[in-house]
CSV table of C-alpha atoms in Angstrom, one decimal:
chain,number,residue,atom,x,y,z
A,1,UNK,CA,57.4,-12.7,-1.3
A,2,UNK,CA,60.7,-10.8,-1.5
A,3,UNK,CA,63.5,-13.3,-2.2
A,4,UNK,CA,66.1,-11.1,-0.3
A,5,UNK,CA,64.2,-10.3,2.9
A,6,UNK,CA,62.1,-13.4,2.9
A,7,UNK,CA,59.2,-11.2,4.1
A,8,UNK,CA,55.7,-10.6,2.7
A,9,UNK,CA,55.2,-7.2,1.1
A,10,UNK,CA,51.6,-6.0,1.5
A,11,UNK,CA,49.9,-5.2,-1.8
A,12,UNK,CA,47.9,-1.9,-1.6
A,13,UNK,CA,44.2,-2.7,-2.0
A,14,UNK,CA,42.5,-1.7,-5.2
A,15,UNK,CA,40.0,1.2,-4.4
A,16,UNK,CA,36.5,0.2,-5.4
A,17,UNK,CA,34.8,2.3,-8.1
A,18,UNK,CA,31.5,4.0,-7.6
A,19,UNK,CA,29.7,1.3,-9.6
A,20,UNK,CA,31.2,-1.3,-7.3
A,21,UNK,CA,29.7,0.3,-4.2
A,22,UNK,CA,26.3,0.5,-6.0
A,23,UNK,CA,26.5,-3.1,-7.0
A,24,UNK,CA,27.5,-4.4,-3.5
A,25,UNK,CA,24.9,-2.1,-1.9
A,26,UNK,CA,22.2,-3.6,-4.1
A,27,UNK,CA,23.3,-7.1,-3.1
A,28,UNK,CA,22.8,-6.1,0.5
A,29,UNK,CA,19.3,-4.9,-0.5
A,30,UNK,CA,18.5,-8.5,-1.3
A,31,UNK,CA,20.0,-9.7,1.9
A,32,UNK,CA,23.4,-10.9,0.5
A,33,UNK,CA,26.8,-10.2,1.9
A,34,UNK,CA,28.4,-7.0,0.4
A,35,UNK,CA,31.9,-8.0,-1.0
A,36,UNK,CA,33.8,-4.9,-0.1
A,37,UNK,CA,36.0,-6.3,2.7
A,38,UNK,CA,37.7,-3.7,4.8
A,39,UNK,CA,37.8,-1.1,2.1
A,40,UNK,CA,36.3,2.3,2.6
A,41,UNK,CA,34.8,4.8,0.2
A,42,UNK,CA,36.3,8.2,-0.3
A,43,UNK,CA,34.3,11.3,0.8
A,44,UNK,CA,33.7,12.1,-2.8
A,45,UNK,CA,32.3,8.7,-3.5
A,46,UNK,CA,29.9,8.9,-0.6
A,47,UNK,CA,28.6,12.3,-1.8
A,48,UNK,CA,28.3,11.0,-5.4
A,49,UNK,CA,26.4,7.9,-4.2
A,50,UNK,CA,23.9,9.9,-2.2
A,51,UNK,CA,23.5,12.4,-5.0
A,52,UNK,CA,23.1,10.0,-7.9
A,53,UNK,CA,20.6,7.8,-6.0
A,54,UNK,CA,18.7,10.8,-4.8
A,55,UNK,CA,18.4,12.2,-8.3
A,56,UNK,CA,17.2,8.8,-9.5
A,57,UNK,CA,14.5,8.7,-6.9
A,58,UNK,CA,13.5,12.3,-7.6
A,59,UNK,CA,13.3,11.6,-11.3
A,60,UNK,CA,11.0,8.6,-10.8
A,61,UNK,CA,8.9,10.5,-8.2
A,62,UNK,CA,7.9,12.9,-10.9
A,63,UNK,CA,5.7,10.2,-12.4
A,64,UNK,CA,3.8,9.8,-9.1
A,65,UNK,CA,1.9,13.0,-10.2
A,66,UNK,CA,-0.3,12.5,-13.2
A,67,UNK,CA,-0.3,15.7,-15.1
A,68,UNK,CA,1.5,19.0,-14.6
A,69,UNK,CA,3.6,19.2,-11.4
A,70,UNK,CA,6.0,21.5,-9.6
A,71,UNK,CA,9.2,20.5,-7.9
A,72,UNK,CA,8.9,21.1,-4.1
A,73,UNK,CA,12.4,21.7,-2.7
A,74,UNK,CA,11.1,21.6,0.9
A,75,UNK,CA,9.3,18.3,0.2
A,76,UNK,CA,12.5,16.8,-1.0
A,77,UNK,CA,14.8,18.2,1.7
A,78,UNK,CA,12.5,17.8,4.7
A,79,UNK,CA,13.1,14.0,5.2
A,80,UNK,CA,16.9,14.2,4.9
A,81,UNK,CA,17.3,14.9,8.6
A,82,UNK,CA,16.3,11.3,9.2
A,83,UNK,CA,19.3,10.1,7.2
A,84,UNK,CA,21.6,12.0,9.6
A,85,UNK,CA,19.8,10.5,12.6
A,86,UNK,CA,20.0,7.0,11.1
A,87,UNK,CA,23.8,7.5,10.4
A,88,UNK,CA,24.3,8.4,14.0
A,89,UNK,CA,22.4,5.3,15.1
A,90,UNK,CA,24.5,3.1,12.9
A,91,UNK,CA,27.7,4.8,14.0
A,92,UNK,CA,26.8,4.0,17.6
A,93,UNK,CA,25.9,0.4,16.8
A,94,UNK,CA,29.0,-0.4,14.7
A,95,UNK,CA,31.8,-2.1,16.5
A,96,UNK,CA,34.9,0.0,17.3
A,97,UNK,CA,37.7,-0.6,14.8
A,98,UNK,CA,40.6,-2.8,16.0
A,99,UNK,CA,43.8,-1.6,14.3
A,100,UNK,CA,45.5,-4.8,15.4
A,101,UNK,CA,43.1,-7.1,13.6
A,102,UNK,CA,41.5,-6.4,10.3
A,103,UNK,CA,39.0,-9.0,9.0
A,104,UNK,CA,39.5,-9.3,5.2
A,105,UNK,CA,35.8,-10.3,4.8
A,106,UNK,CA,34.1,-7.8,7.1
A,107,UNK,CA,33.2,-4.3,6.1
A,108,UNK,CA,34.0,-1.6,8.6
A,109,UNK,CA,33.3,2.1,9.4
A,110,UNK,CA,30.4,4.5,9.3
A,111,UNK,CA,31.3,5.8,5.9
A,112,UNK,CA,31.2,2.3,4.4
A,113,UNK,CA,27.9,1.6,6.1
A,114,UNK,CA,26.4,4.8,4.7
A,115,UNK,CA,27.8,4.2,1.1
A,116,UNK,CA,26.3,0.6,1.1
A,117,UNK,CA,23.1,1.6,2.8
A,118,UNK,CA,22.3,4.3,0.2
A,119,UNK,CA,22.1,1.5,-2.4
A,120,UNK,CA,20.7,-1.2,0.0
A,121,UNK,CA,17.6,0.9,0.5
A,122,UNK,CA,17.1,1.4,-3.2
A,123,UNK,CA,15.2,-1.8,-4.2
A,124,UNK,CA,12.5,-1.2,-1.5
A,125,UNK,CA,12.3,2.5,-2.4
A,126,UNK,CA,12.0,1.7,-6.1
A,127,UNK,CA,9.1,-0.7,-5.5
A,128,UNK,CA,7.4,1.9,-3.4
A,129,UNK,CA,7.9,4.5,-6.1
A,130,UNK,CA,6.6,2.2,-8.8
A,131,UNK,CA,3.5,1.4,-6.7
A,132,UNK,CA,2.9,5.2,-6.2
A,133,UNK,CA,3.2,5.7,-9.9
A,134,UNK,CA,0.8,2.9,-10.6
A,135,UNK,CA,-1.7,4.4,-8.1
A,136,UNK,CA,-1.5,7.8,-9.6
A,137,UNK,CA,-2.2,6.4,-13.0
A,138,UNK,CA,-5.0,4.1,-11.7
A,139,UNK,CA,-3.1,1.0,-12.6
A,140,UNK,CA,-2.9,-0.8,-9.2
A,141,UNK,CA,-4.5,-4.2,-8.9
A,142,UNK,CA,-8.1,-4.0,-7.8
A,143,UNK,CA,-7.3,-5.7,-4.5
A,144,UNK,CA,-5.1,-2.8,-3.3
A,145,UNK,CA,-7.6,-0.2,-4.4
A,146,UNK,CA,-10.6,-1.8,-2.6
A,147,UNK,CA,-9.0,-3.4,0.4
A,148,UNK,CA,-7.5,-1.2,3.1
A,149,UNK,CA,-6.0,-4.3,4.8
A,150,UNK,CA,-4.2,-5.4,1.6
A,151,UNK,CA,-2.9,-1.8,1.0
A,152,UNK,CA,-1.6,-1.6,4.6
A,153,UNK,CA,0.0,-5.1,4.3
A,154,UNK,CA,1.8,-4.1,1.2
A,155,UNK,CA,2.9,-0.8,2.8
A,156,UNK,CA,4.2,-2.5,5.9
A,157,UNK,CA,6.0,-5.2,3.9
A,158,UNK,CA,8.0,-2.6,2.2
A,159,UNK,CA,9.0,-1.1,5.5
A,160,UNK,CA,10.0,-4.6,6.7
A,161,UNK,CA,12.1,-5.1,3.6
A,162,UNK,CA,13.9,-1.8,4.0
A,163,UNK,CA,14.5,-2.3,7.7
A,164,UNK,CA,15.4,-5.9,7.4
A,165,UNK,CA,18.0,-5.2,4.7
A,166,UNK,CA,19.5,-2.5,6.8
A,167,UNK,CA,19.8,-4.8,9.8
A,168,UNK,CA,21.3,-7.6,7.7
A,169,UNK,CA,23.8,-5.2,6.3
A,170,UNK,CA,24.7,-4.1,9.8
A,171,UNK,CA,25.1,-7.7,10.9
A,172,UNK,CA,27.8,-8.1,8.3
A,173,UNK,CA,29.6,-5.3,10.0
A,174,UNK,CA,29.7,-7.3,13.2
A,175,UNK,CA,27.0,-5.4,15.1
A,176,UNK,CA,25.8,-7.3,18.2
A,177,UNK,CA,22.3,-8.6,18.5
A,178,UNK,CA,21.4,-6.2,21.2
A,179,UNK,CA,22.5,-3.2,19.2
A,180,UNK,CA,20.8,-4.6,16.1
A,181,UNK,CA,17.6,-4.6,18.2
A,182,UNK,CA,18.1,-1.0,19.2
A,183,UNK,CA,18.9,0.0,15.6
A,184,UNK,CA,15.8,-1.8,14.3
A,185,UNK,CA,13.5,0.0,16.9
A,186,UNK,CA,15.2,3.3,16.0
A,187,UNK,CA,14.5,2.8,12.3
A,188,UNK,CA,10.9,1.9,13.0
A,189,UNK,CA,10.5,5.1,15.0
A,190,UNK,CA,12.2,7.2,12.3
A,191,UNK,CA,10.1,5.8,9.5
A,192,UNK,CA,7.0,6.3,11.5
A,193,UNK,CA,7.9,9.9,12.3
A,194,UNK,CA,8.7,10.7,8.7
A,195,UNK,CA,5.5,9.2,7.4
A,196,UNK,CA,3.5,11.0,10.1
A,197,UNK,CA,5.1,14.5,10.2
A,198,UNK,CA,6.9,14.7,6.8
A,199,UNK,CA,4.7,13.2,4.2
A,200,UNK,CA,5.5,15.8,1.5
A,201,UNK,CA,6.8,14.5,-1.7
A,202,UNK,CA,9.3,16.2,-4.0
A,203,UNK,CA,6.7,16.8,-6.7
A,204,UNK,CA,3.3,18.4,-6.1
A,205,UNK,CA,0.5,18.7,-8.6
A,206,UNK,CA,0.3,22.0,-10.4
A,207,UNK,CA,-3.1,23.3,-9.4
A,208,UNK,CA,-2.8,26.6,-11.2
A,209,UNK,CA,-4.9,25.4,-14.1
A,210,UNK,CA,-7.7,24.5,-11.8
A,211,UNK,CA,-7.4,27.8,-9.9
A,212,UNK,CA,-7.8,29.6,-13.2
A,213,UNK,CA,-11.0,27.7,-13.9
A,214,UNK,CA,-12.4,28.4,-10.4
A,215,UNK,CA,-15.8,30.0,-10.6
A,216,UNK,CA,-16.2,33.5,-9.4
A,217,UNK,CA,-16.6,33.8,-5.6
A,218,UNK,CA,-19.7,35.1,-3.8
A,219,UNK,CA,-19.6,38.8,-3.4
A,220,UNK,CA,-20.5,39.7,0.2
A,221,UNK,CA,-22.2,43.0,0.3
A,222,UNK,CA,-25.1,44.7,2.1
A,223,UNK,CA,-27.3,44.1,-1.1
A,224,UNK,CA,-26.4,40.3,-0.9
A,225,UNK,CA,-27.4,40.0,2.7
A,226,UNK,CA,-30.6,42.0,2.2
A,227,UNK,CA,-31.5,39.8,-0.9
A,228,UNK,CA,-30.9,36.7,1.2
A,229,UNK,CA,-33.3,37.9,3.9
A,230,UNK,CA,-35.9,38.7,1.3
A,231,UNK,CA,-35.4,35.3,-0.4
A,232,UNK,CA,-35.9,33.5,2.9
A,233,UNK,CA,-39.1,35.3,3.7
A,234,UNK,CA,-40.4,34.7,0.2
A,235,UNK,CA,-39.5,31.0,0.5
A,236,UNK,CA,-41.5,30.6,3.7
A,237,UNK,CA,-44.4,32.7,2.5
A,238,UNK,CA,-44.9,30.9,-0.8
A,239,UNK,CA,-44.6,27.4,0.7
A,240,UNK,CA,-47.9,25.7,-0.2
A,241,UNK,CA,-50.1,24.4,2.6
A,242,UNK,CA,-51.0,20.8,3.0
A,243,UNK,CA,-54.2,19.5,1.5
A,244,UNK,CA,-56.6,17.8,3.9
A,245,UNK,CA,-57.1,14.1,3.0
A,246,UNK,CA,-54.1,14.0,0.7
A,247,UNK,CA,-50.7,12.6,1.6
A,248,UNK,CA,-48.6,15.5,0.2
A,249,UNK,CA,-44.9,15.4,-0.6
A,250,UNK,CA,-42.8,18.2,0.6
A,251,UNK,CA,-39.1,18.4,-0.2
A,252,UNK,CA,-35.9,20.0,1.0
A,253,UNK,CA,-33.0,19.9,-1.5
A,254,UNK,CA,-29.7,20.9,0.0
A,255,UNK,CA,-26.6,21.8,-2.0
A,256,UNK,CA,-23.9,23.3,0.3
A,257,UNK,CA,-20.7,23.1,-1.8
A,258,UNK,CA,-20.3,26.2,-4.0
A,259,UNK,CA,-17.0,25.2,-5.7
A,260,UNK,CA,-18.5,22.5,-7.9
A,261,UNK,CA,-21.2,23.4,-10.4
A,262,UNK,CA,-22.3,19.7,-10.5
A,263,UNK,CA,-24.1,20.1,-7.2
A,264,UNK,CA,-26.1,23.1,-8.4
A,265,UNK,CA,-27.1,21.2,-11.5
A,266,UNK,CA,-28.1,18.1,-9.5
A,267,UNK,CA,-30.1,20.0,-6.9
A,268,UNK,CA,-32.0,21.8,-9.6
A,269,UNK,CA,-32.7,18.5,-11.4
A,270,UNK,CA,-33.9,16.8,-8.2
A,271,UNK,CA,-36.2,19.7,-7.3
A,272,UNK,CA,-37.7,19.5,-10.8
A,273,UNK,CA,-38.3,15.7,-10.7
A,274,UNK,CA,-40.0,15.9,-7.3
A,275,UNK,CA,-42.2,18.7,-8.4
A,276,UNK,CA,-43.2,17.0,-11.7
A,277,UNK,CA,-43.3,13.3,-10.6
A,278,UNK,CA,-44.4,13.6,-6.9
A,279,UNK,CA,-47.1,16.3,-7.1
A,280,UNK,CA,-44.9,18.6,-5.0
A,281,UNK,CA,-45.3,21.9,-6.9
A,282,UNK,CA,-44.9,24.8,-4.4
A,283,UNK,CA,-43.7,22.4,-1.7
A,284,UNK,CA,-40.0,22.1,-2.6
A,285,UNK,CA,-37.5,24.3,-0.7
A,286,UNK,CA,-34.1,24.5,-2.5
A,287,UNK,CA,-31.1,25.7,-0.4
A,288,UNK,CA,-28.0,26.3,-2.5
A,289,UNK,CA,-24.5,27.6,-2.1
A,290,UNK,CA,-23.2,29.0,-5.4
A,291,UNK,CA,-22.0,32.5,-6.5
A,292,UNK,CA,-24.6,32.6,-9.3
A,293,UNK,CA,-27.6,31.9,-7.0
A,294,UNK,CA,-27.2,34.4,-4.2
A,295,UNK,CA,-30.2,36.3,-5.6
A,296,UNK,CA,-32.3,33.3,-6.3
A,297,UNK,CA,-31.9,30.7,-3.6
A,298,UNK,CA,-31.4,30.9,0.2
A,299,UNK,CA,-27.9,29.8,1.3
A,300,UNK,CA,-27.4,26.1,2.2
A,301,UNK,CA,-26.1,26.6,5.8
A,302,UNK,CA,-26.8,24.6,8.9
A,303,UNK,CA,-28.9,27.4,10.3
A,304,UNK,CA,-31.0,27.6,7.2
A,305,UNK,CA,-31.3,23.8,7.1
A,306,UNK,CA,-32.9,23.9,10.6
A,307,UNK,CA,-35.1,26.8,9.6
A,308,UNK,CA,-36.3,25.1,6.5
A,309,UNK,CA,-37.2,21.9,8.3
A,310,UNK,CA,-39.0,23.9,10.9
A,311,UNK,CA,-40.9,25.9,8.3
A,312,UNK,CA,-41.9,22.8,6.3
A,313,UNK,CA,-43.0,21.1,9.5
A,314,UNK,CA,-45.2,24.0,10.4
A,315,UNK,CA,-46.9,23.9,6.9
A,316,UNK,CA,-47.3,20.2,6.4
A,317,UNK,CA,-49.4,17.5,8.0
A,318,UNK,CA,-46.5,16.1,10.1
A,319,UNK,CA,-48.2,12.7,10.7
A,320,UNK,CA,-49.4,11.9,7.2
A,321,UNK,CA,-47.4,13.9,4.6
A,322,UNK,CA,-44.0,12.9,3.5
A,323,UNK,CA,-40.8,15.0,3.6
A,324,UNK,CA,-38.1,14.1,1.0
A,325,UNK,CA,-34.7,15.5,1.9
A,326,UNK,CA,-32.0,15.4,-0.8
A,327,UNK,CA,-28.4,16.3,0.1
A,328,UNK,CA,-25.6,16.6,-2.5
A,329,UNK,CA,-22.0,17.5,-1.8
A,330,UNK,CA,-18.6,16.0,-1.3
A,331,UNK,CA,-18.4,13.6,1.7
A,332,UNK,CA,-15.6,12.7,4.1
A,333,UNK,CA,-14.9,9.5,6.0
A,334,UNK,CA,-16.1,11.2,9.2
A,335,UNK,CA,-19.5,11.3,7.4
A,336,UNK,CA,-19.8,15.1,7.3
A,337,UNK,CA,-20.9,16.8,4.1
A,338,UNK,CA,-18.5,19.4,2.8
A,339,UNK,CA,-19.9,23.0,2.8
A,340,UNK,CA,-18.3,26.0,1.1
A,341,UNK,CA,-19.5,29.4,-0.1
A,342,UNK,CA,-16.3,31.5,-0.2
A,343,UNK,CA,-15.7,33.9,1.3
A,344,UNK,CA,-18.7,33.1,3.6
A,345,UNK,CA,-17.8,30.6,6.3
A,346,UNK,CA,-20.0,27.6,6.2
A,347,UNK,CA,-19.8,24.6,8.6
A,348,UNK,CA,-20.0,21.0,7.3
A,349,UNK,CA,-23.2,19.1,8.0
A,350,UNK,CA,-23.4,15.9,10.0
A,351,UNK,CA,-26.1,13.3,10.0
A,352,UNK,CA,-26.8,13.9,13.7
A,353,UNK,CA,-27.6,17.6,13.0
A,354,UNK,CA,-30.1,16.7,10.3
A,355,UNK,CA,-31.7,14.0,12.5
A,356,UNK,CA,-32.0,16.6,15.3
A,357,UNK,CA,-33.7,19.1,13.1
A,358,UNK,CA,-36.2,16.5,11.8
A,359,UNK,CA,-37.0,15.3,15.3
A,360,UNK,CA,-37.4,18.9,16.6
A,361,UNK,CA,-39.9,19.6,13.8
A,362,UNK,CA,-41.9,16.5,14.6
A,363,UNK,CA,-41.9,15.3,11.0
A,364,UNK,CA,-42.8,11.6,11.0
A,365,UNK,CA,-42.5,10.3,7.4
A,366,UNK,CA,-39.1,10.8,6.0
A,367,UNK,CA,-37.3,9.9,2.7
A,368,UNK,CA,-33.7,10.9,2.8
A,369,UNK,CA,-31.2,10.6,0.0
A,370,UNK,CA,-27.5,11.5,0.5
A,371,UNK,CA,-25.4,11.9,-2.7
A,372,UNK,CA,-21.8,12.0,-1.4
A,373,UNK,CA,-18.7,9.9,-0.7
A,374,UNK,CA,-18.9,7.6,2.4
A,375,UNK,CA,-22.6,8.5,2.6
A,376,UNK,CA,-23.4,5.0,4.1
A,377,UNK,CA,-22.4,6.5,7.4
A,378,UNK,CA,-25.7,8.4,7.4
A,379,UNK,CA,-27.8,5.2,7.5
A,380,UNK,CA,-27.4,4.5,11.2
A,381,UNK,CA,-28.1,8.0,12.6
A,382,UNK,CA,-31.0,8.6,10.3
A,383,UNK,CA,-32.7,5.2,9.9
A,384,UNK,CA,-35.9,4.3,11.6
A,385,UNK,CA,-39.3,2.7,11.3
A,386,UNK,CA,-40.8,5.8,9.6
A,387,UNK,CA,-37.7,6.6,7.4
A,388,UNK,CA,-36.3,5.5,4.1
A,389,UNK,CA,-32.6,6.3,3.6
A,390,UNK,CA,-30.7,5.8,0.3
A,391,UNK,CA,-27.1,6.7,-0.1
A,392,UNK,CA,-24.7,7.0,-3.0
A,393,UNK,CA,-22.0,4.9,-1.3
A,394,UNK,CA,-21.4,2.7,1.7
A,395,UNK,CA,-19.4,4.0,4.7
A,396,UNK,CA,-16.1,2.8,3.2
A,397,UNK,CA,-16.2,4.0,-0.4
A,398,UNK,CA,-16.4,7.1,-2.5
A,399,UNK,CA,-19.2,7.8,-4.8
A,400,UNK,CA,-18.5,9.0,-8.4
A,401,UNK,CA,-19.3,11.8,-10.8
A,402,UNK,CA,-18.8,14.9,-8.6
A,403,UNK,CA,-15.9,16.4,-10.6
A,404,UNK,CA,-15.6,19.7,-12.4
A,405,UNK,CA,-16.5,18.1,-15.7
A,406,UNK,CA,-19.5,16.1,-14.4
A,407,UNK,CA,-23.0,17.0,-15.5
A,408,UNK,CA,-24.6,15.0,-12.6
A,409,UNK,CA,-23.3,12.6,-10.0
A,410,UNK,CA,-23.7,8.9,-11.0
A,411,UNK,CA,-26.1,8.4,-8.1
A,412,UNK,CA,-28.3,11.4,-8.8
A,413,UNK,CA,-28.4,10.7,-12.5
A,414,UNK,CA,-29.3,7.0,-12.2
A,415,UNK,CA,-31.8,7.2,-9.3
A,416,UNK,CA,-33.6,10.6,-9.8
A,417,UNK,CA,-33.0,11.7,-13.4
A,418,UNK,CA,-33.6,8.2,-14.9
A,419,UNK,CA,-35.2,5.7,-12.6
A,420,UNK,CA,-37.7,8.0,-10.8
A,421,UNK,CA,-38.9,9.3,-14.1
A,422,UNK,CA,-40.3,5.7,-14.7
A,423,UNK,CA,-41.6,4.8,-11.3
A,424,UNK,CA,-43.0,6.4,-8.2
A,425,UNK,CA,-41.4,3.9,-5.9
A,426,UNK,CA,-38.1,4.9,-4.3
A,427,UNK,CA,-37.3,1.3,-3.6
A,428,UNK,CA,-37.8,0.2,-7.2
A,429,UNK,CA,-35.9,3.2,-8.5
A,430,UNK,CA,-33.0,2.4,-6.2
A,431,UNK,CA,-33.0,-1.3,-7.2
A,432,UNK,CA,-33.0,-0.3,-10.9
A,433,UNK,CA,-30.2,2.3,-10.5
A,434,UNK,CA,-27.6,0.2,-8.6
A,435,UNK,CA,-26.5,-2.1,-11.5
A,436,UNK,CA,-26.5,1.0,-13.8
A,437,UNK,CA,-24.2,2.8,-11.3
A,438,UNK,CA,-21.9,-0.3,-11.0
A,439,UNK,CA,-21.6,-0.6,-14.8
A,440,UNK,CA,-20.8,3.1,-15.3
A,441,UNK,CA,-18.2,3.1,-12.5
A,442,UNK,CA,-16.5,0.1,-14.2
A,443,UNK,CA,-16.5,1.9,-17.5
A,444,UNK,CA,-15.2,5.1,-16.0
A,445,UNK,CA,-12.4,3.2,-14.2
A,446,UNK,CA,-13.4,4.2,-10.7
A,447,UNK,CA,-10.1,3.6,-8.8
A,448,UNK,CA,-11.4,2.5,-5.3
A,449,UNK,CA,-13.9,-0.1,-6.4
A,450,UNK,CA,-17.7,-0.1,-6.5
A,451,UNK,CA,-19.3,2.7,-4.4
A,452,UNK,CA,-21.9,0.2,-3.2
A,453,UNK,CA,-25.0,2.4,-2.7
A,454,UNK,CA,-27.1,1.6,0.4
A,455,UNK,CA,-30.8,1.6,1.3
A,456,UNK,CA,-32.6,1.3,4.7
A,457,UNK,CA,-36.4,1.1,4.7
A,458,UNK,CA,-38.6,1.2,7.8
A,459,UNK,CA,-41.8,-0.9,7.8
A,460,UNK,CA,-44.1,2.1,8.5
A,461,UNK,CA,-42.6,4.3,5.8
A,462,UNK,CA,-42.9,1.4,3.3
A,463,UNK,CA,-46.7,1.4,3.8
A,464,UNK,CA,-47.0,5.2,3.5
A,465,UNK,CA,-44.9,5.2,0.3
A,466,UNK,CA,-46.9,2.3,-1.2
A,467,UNK,CA,-50.1,4.3,-0.7
A,468,UNK,CA,-48.4,7.4,-2.2
A,469,UNK,CA,-47.2,5.3,-5.2
A,470,UNK,CA,-50.7,4.0,-5.9
A,471,UNK,CA,-52.2,7.6,-5.7
A,472,UNK,CA,-49.5,9.0,-8.1
A,473,UNK,CA,-49.8,6.0,-10.5
A,474,UNK,CA,-53.6,6.3,-10.6
A,475,UNK,CA,-53.3,10.1,-11.3
A,476,UNK,CA,-51.0,9.3,-14.3
A,477,UNK,CA,-53.4,6.6,-15.6
A,478,UNK,CA,-56.2,9.2,-15.7
């Protein structure tokens, strides 16, 4: 108080430093009142806050990509428009300043809100980043890898944290309940739109090393097409006829994905096992997509699949012989098998298309094995009283062992290359292979949990396969 004028002299407020804004914003991130009073940041402080926190998040986001990565400027800049929209929403929601009354406890102004919010959102963003890093390094708890419900619950809880902290911050500015509701709905809509339409991250995996290792592509030429026509005719002409009084085994091995050598190796192994163990010499048709086999095997296309089933059906005893179909490729959660033979366009294969081909050919006794992710989705469309179906995974999980460095898939190796070399029973081979697959997946650190291979056996096919097993066992004993 001035002794002469007997009047209070206002003391200029001390301008908050950058670290003070960060500290108070972080408090708000944990639902505490920011202690900034009516002070406002300078434009330079707002820019510095946004830049420092953005650089922190970009630096941590680099660890979301395991291995080499490239900075994607578009992926970093694309979501920033949402910050502008959010600021406009907050500006609309904030109460108009009253020059005649300044609350010493209440923050005010859109610039203050933006400065505090940039740090308020940081805790939830950091947790999301750390979870993304853990996922990329296969370090998430098993629950979140195997349970979609748990993963969604965690994801939505982070949304709730970020939105709740922003609304609580706005409450301290004096925003009314009605406008808080509108602001909350606006944030939900913004977050949803960004997640849906702008999912890009600032760092993308560097795929150049894999592109360099990519096998040579198929060369489309007149010679290639003529060779394929000749191969197809040869395949049909050399297909052995059925033997009267003998339940013969015919087989169709289908490998439609040319970009991974593992499928070529697996299809060749399966064809050999069926020929050697199931008396199927001359009765195995192998369809393969791969640059190295254009002169040796017909292409694995949907058209050729139908033709092969029809040709086998015409040659076999459709009531008494057995057709084994083995499909190996990548699988998607829509249950279609991936197909590729660049630059040739090849359509993916669905279980319904295979079922239609088998029904059209009138083939009764069927053994179908699907080595692919989410292959359990093939059980329903293909199962039946005269059909045995085994799959490398259930409908909700991936299988394992189909990478560039894999010799064989875990399923193909355990069931066909190991178990079926010791028994002629598909059921016994499957039962013996499942625990082996489980153990190998655990040892390999499969990130999304056990693949959970599936089996479906019709009663009629069980009797047919039992008689086949006895015939083959007795032939070995002799």
